[in-house]
Amino acid sequence: NAGVMQNPRHLVRRRGQEARLRCSPMKGHSHVYWYRQLPEEGLKFMVYLQKENIIDESGMPKERFSAEFPKEGPSILRIQQVVRGDSAAYFCASSPPMTPRNEQFFGPGTRLTVL
Amino acid sequence: QQPVQSPQAVILREGEDAVINCSSSKALYSVHWYRQKHGEAPVFLMILLKGGEQKGHEKISASFNEKKQQSSLYLTASQLSYSGTYFCGTEGNYGGSQGNLIFGKGTKLSVKP
């Protein structure tokens, strides 16, 4: 059973370009979460999605960032017009339906570097 | 709102024990513990739910004091492989969104031979 998959693992962008990060949850998991981690810091929640629905985006910056989890295909985190401050590791996690609460399984992360 | 972890860092010799604490200022529904090695993804260790249910590894134990909004992770007879940064993630006991975790800043554990 494959784990959470993220690609690309490393992404380099110049300021002003767009970054598109993909996440495929574990089989049977319907919940996806995106987190951002700066060097030597903890994980910061960004957004929580179920298929075709954004459940909680309270951690997402209001501008330039968007996320989706379509009916078919991976979840996408999109960052438009990237700036140097967007450089970080972006992790996605997935979990099965929460009855009761379930652990979240993390993917290997995408390390974004903005030049 | 971010839980506070203590200590920030700890150095152990193989075989020694350690306790990592996590406390929140808000009522909690669950506490999740993860270990992350440098450059890798966080790995799930333990989840503690309101009401006493626990899920996790056999060799790692933890406690959850709902009234004090605190959790502790107990690492006994530490091994070299225990080295890494330990994060607690808390889930609030409030209506609306469930599932998103607020993580502490982490406790860096180094186990020396």
Coordinates of C-alpha atoms in Angstrom, one line a residue:
Chain A
N1 CA 0.0 0.0 0.0
A2 CA 1.8 3.1 -1.2
G3 CA 2.1 6.0 1.2
V4 CA 1.3 9.6 0.6
M5 CA 3.1 10.8 -2.5
Q6 CA 4.2 14.3 -3.3
N7 CA 5.9 15.7 -6.3
P8 CA 8.1 17.3 -7.2
R9 CA 10.4 16.6 -4.2
H10 CA 12.4 19.7 -5.0
L11 CA 11.2 22.8 -6.9
V12 CA 13.2 25.9 -7.8
R13 CA 11.4 29.0 -9.0
R14 CA 12.4 32.5 -9.7
R15 CA 10.5 35.4 -8.1
G16 CA 7.2 36.1 -9.8
Q17 CA 6.8 32.5 -11.2
E18 CA 4.1 30.1 -10.2
A19 CA 4.7 27.0 -8.1
R20 CA 2.4 24.0 -8.3
L21 CA 2.8 21.2 -5.7
R22 CA 1.0 17.9 -6.0
C23 CA -0.1 15.5 -3.3
S24 CA -1.7 12.0 -3.8
P25 CA -3.2 10.7 -0.6
M26 CA -3.0 7.1 0.6
K27 CA -5.5 4.7 -0.8
G28 CA -8.8 5.0 1.0
H29 CA -8.0 8.4 2.5
S30 CA -10.4 11.2 1.8
H31 CA -8.9 14.0 3.8
V32 CA -5.9 16.0 2.8
Y33 CA -4.0 18.6 4.8
W34 CA -1.2 20.9 3.7
Y35 CA 1.5 22.2 6.1
R36 CA 4.4 24.5 5.7
Q37 CA 7.7 24.2 7.5
L38 CA 10.4 26.7 7.7
P39 CA 14.0 25.6 8.6
E40 CA 14.4 24.7 12.3
E41 CA 10.7 25.4 12.9
G42 CA 7.5 23.4 13.4
L43 CA 4.8 22.6 10.9
K44 CA 2.3 25.3 10.3
F45 CA -1.2 24.3 9.1
M46 CA -2.4 25.8 5.9
V47 CA -5.5 24.1 4.6
Y48 CA -7.7 21.1 5.0
L49 CA -9.6 19.6 2.1
Q50 CA -11.9 16.8 1.3
K51 CA -12.8 15.8 -2.3
E52 CA -14.1 18.9 -4.1
N53 CA -14.4 20.8 -0.8
I54 CA -12.2 23.2 1.2
I55 CA -13.0 22.5 4.8
D56 CA -10.7 24.9 6.6
E57 CA -8.3 27.3 4.9
S58 CA -7.7 29.5 8.0
G59 CA -3.9 29.0 7.7
M60 CA -3.6 30.0 4.1
P61 CA -2.3 33.4 3.2
K62 CA -5.1 35.5 1.7
E63 CA -3.3 36.2 -1.6
R64 CA -1.3 34.2 -4.1
F65 CA -2.1 30.8 -2.4
S66 CA -4.8 28.4 -3.4
A67 CA -5.5 24.7 -3.0
E68 CA -7.9 22.2 -4.5
F69 CA -8.7 18.5 -4.2
P70 CA -10.6 17.6 -7.3
K71 CA -12.9 14.5 -7.7
E72 CA -10.2 12.9 -9.8
G73 CA -6.5 13.4 -9.4
P74 CA -4.2 14.7 -6.8
S75 CA -4.6 17.7 -4.5
I76 CA -2.8 20.8 -5.7
L77 CA -1.3 23.6 -3.8
R78 CA -0.7 26.6 -6.0
I79 CA 1.5 29.6 -5.2
Q80 CA 1.3 32.4 -7.7
Q81 CA 4.0 35.1 -8.1
V82 CA 6.3 33.4 -5.6
V83 CA 8.6 35.5 -3.4
R84 CA 11.7 34.6 -1.5
G85 CA 9.7 34.2 1.7
D86 CA 7.8 31.3 0.2
S87 CA 10.9 29.2 0.3
A88 CA 10.1 26.3 2.7
A89 CA 9.2 22.6 2.8
Y90 CA 5.6 21.9 2.1
F91 CA 4.2 18.7 3.5
C92 CA 0.8 17.2 2.8
A93 CA -0.8 14.6 5.0
S94 CA -3.8 12.4 4.5
S95 CA -6.2 10.6 6.8
P96 CA -9.2 8.3 6.5
P97 CA -12.6 9.5 7.5
M98 CA -12.5 10.7 11.1
T99 CA -14.7 8.4 13.0
P100 CA -13.2 8.8 15.5
R101 CA -10.1 11.0 15.0
N102 CA -7.4 9.3 13.0
E103 CA -3.7 9.9 12.6
Q104 CA -2.4 11.9 9.7
F105 CA 0.2 10.3 7.4
F106 CA 2.7 12.7 5.9
G107 CA 4.2 12.7 2.5
P108 CA 8.0 13.2 1.9
G109 CA 7.4 16.9 1.2
T110 CA 8.3 19.4 -1.5
R111 CA 11.2 21.7 -0.9
L112 CA 10.5 25.0 -2.6
T113 CA 13.4 27.3 -3.3
V114 CA 12.7 30.8 -4.6
L115 CA 15.7 32.5 -6.2
Chain B
Q1 CA -2.9 29.0 20.4
Q2 CA 0.3 27.1 19.5
P3 CA 1.1 24.5 22.1
V4 CA 4.2 24.9 24.2
Q5 CA 6.7 22.1 24.2
S6 CA 9.4 21.5 26.8
P7 CA 12.3 21.0 26.9
Q8 CA 13.4 22.6 23.7
A9 CA 16.3 20.1 23.4
V10 CA 17.6 17.2 25.3
I11 CA 20.8 15.0 25.0
L12 CA 20.7 11.5 26.3
R13 CA 23.0 8.5 26.5
E14 CA 21.7 5.2 25.0
G15 CA 19.5 3.5 27.5
E16 CA 18.4 6.7 29.4
D17 CA 14.8 7.9 29.7
A18 CA 13.3 11.1 28.6
V19 CA 10.0 12.9 29.0
I20 CA 8.7 15.5 26.5
N21 CA 5.8 17.8 27.5
C22 CA 3.2 19.6 25.5
S23 CA 0.7 22.1 27.0
S24 CA -2.0 24.1 25.5
S25 CA -4.0 27.2 26.6
K26 CA -7.1 25.8 24.9
A27 CA -9.4 22.8 25.5
L28 CA -8.2 19.9 23.5
Y29 CA -9.9 17.0 21.8
S30 CA -6.8 15.1 20.9
V31 CA -3.0 15.3 20.9
H32 CA -0.8 13.8 18.2
W33 CA 2.9 13.0 18.5
Y34 CA 5.3 12.8 15.6
R35 CA 9.0 12.4 15.2
Q36 CA 10.9 14.0 12.4
K37 CA 14.5 13.3 11.3
H38 CA 16.4 15.9 9.5
G39 CA 15.3 16.3 5.9
E40 CA 12.5 13.7 6.3
A41 CA 8.8 13.7 6.7
P42 CA 7.2 13.6 10.2
V43 CA 6.4 10.0 11.3
F44 CA 3.3 9.3 13.4
L45 CA 4.0 8.0 16.9
M46 CA 0.9 8.3 19.0
I47 CA -2.5 9.8 19.2
L48 CA -4.4 10.4 22.4
L49 CA -8.0 11.2 22.4
K50 CA -10.3 12.9 24.8
G51 CA -11.9 10.1 26.9
G52 CA -8.8 8.0 27.2
E53 CA -8.5 6.2 23.9
Q54 CA -4.9 5.9 22.5
K55 CA -3.4 4.6 19.3
G56 CA 0.3 4.2 18.8
H57 CA 3.5 2.3 19.0
E58 CA 4.0 -0.4 21.7
K59 CA 7.4 0.9 22.8
I60 CA 6.3 4.5 23.2
S61 CA 3.9 5.7 25.8
A62 CA 2.2 8.9 26.5
S63 CA -0.4 10.5 28.8
F64 CA -3.1 13.1 28.2
N65 CA -4.4 15.2 31.0
E66 CA -7.6 16.7 29.6
K67 CA -8.2 19.0 32.5
K68 CA -4.8 20.5 32.4
Q69 CA -4.7 20.4 28.6
Q70 CA -1.3 18.7 28.8
S71 CA 0.3 15.7 27.2
S72 CA 3.6 14.0 28.0
L73 CA 5.6 11.6 25.8
Y74 CA 7.7 9.0 27.6
L75 CA 10.7 7.5 25.9
T76 CA 12.3 4.7 27.9
A77 CA 15.6 2.9 27.4
S78 CA 16.4 5.3 24.5
Q79 CA 18.1 4.0 21.4
L80 CA 20.2 5.8 18.8
S81 CA 17.2 5.6 16.4
Y82 CA 15.2 7.8 18.8
S83 CA 17.2 10.8 17.8
G84 CA 15.1 13.5 16.0
T85 CA 12.8 16.3 16.6
Y86 CA 9.5 15.5 18.4
F87 CA 6.4 17.5 17.7
C88 CA 3.1 17.5 19.4
G89 CA 0.1 18.5 17.3
T90 CA -3.1 19.5 19.1
E91 CA -6.7 19.4 17.9
G92 CA -9.1 21.8 19.5
N93 CA -12.3 20.7 21.3
Y94 CA -14.5 23.1 19.5
G95 CA -17.2 22.9 16.9
G96 CA -16.6 23.6 13.2
S97 CA -13.4 22.4 11.6
Q98 CA -11.9 19.3 13.0
G99 CA -8.7 17.6 12.1
N100 CA -6.3 20.4 11.5
L101 CA -3.4 20.2 13.8
I102 CA -1.6 23.0 15.5
F103 CA 2.0 21.9 16.1
G104 CA 4.4 23.0 18.8
K105 CA 7.9 24.2 17.9
G106 CA 9.4 20.8 18.6
T107 CA 11.8 19.1 21.0
K108 CA 15.2 18.1 19.6
L109 CA 16.3 14.8 21.0
S110 CA 19.9 13.6 20.5
V111 CA 20.8 10.1 21.7
K112 CA 24.6 9.5 22.0
P113 CA 26.3 6.0 22.2

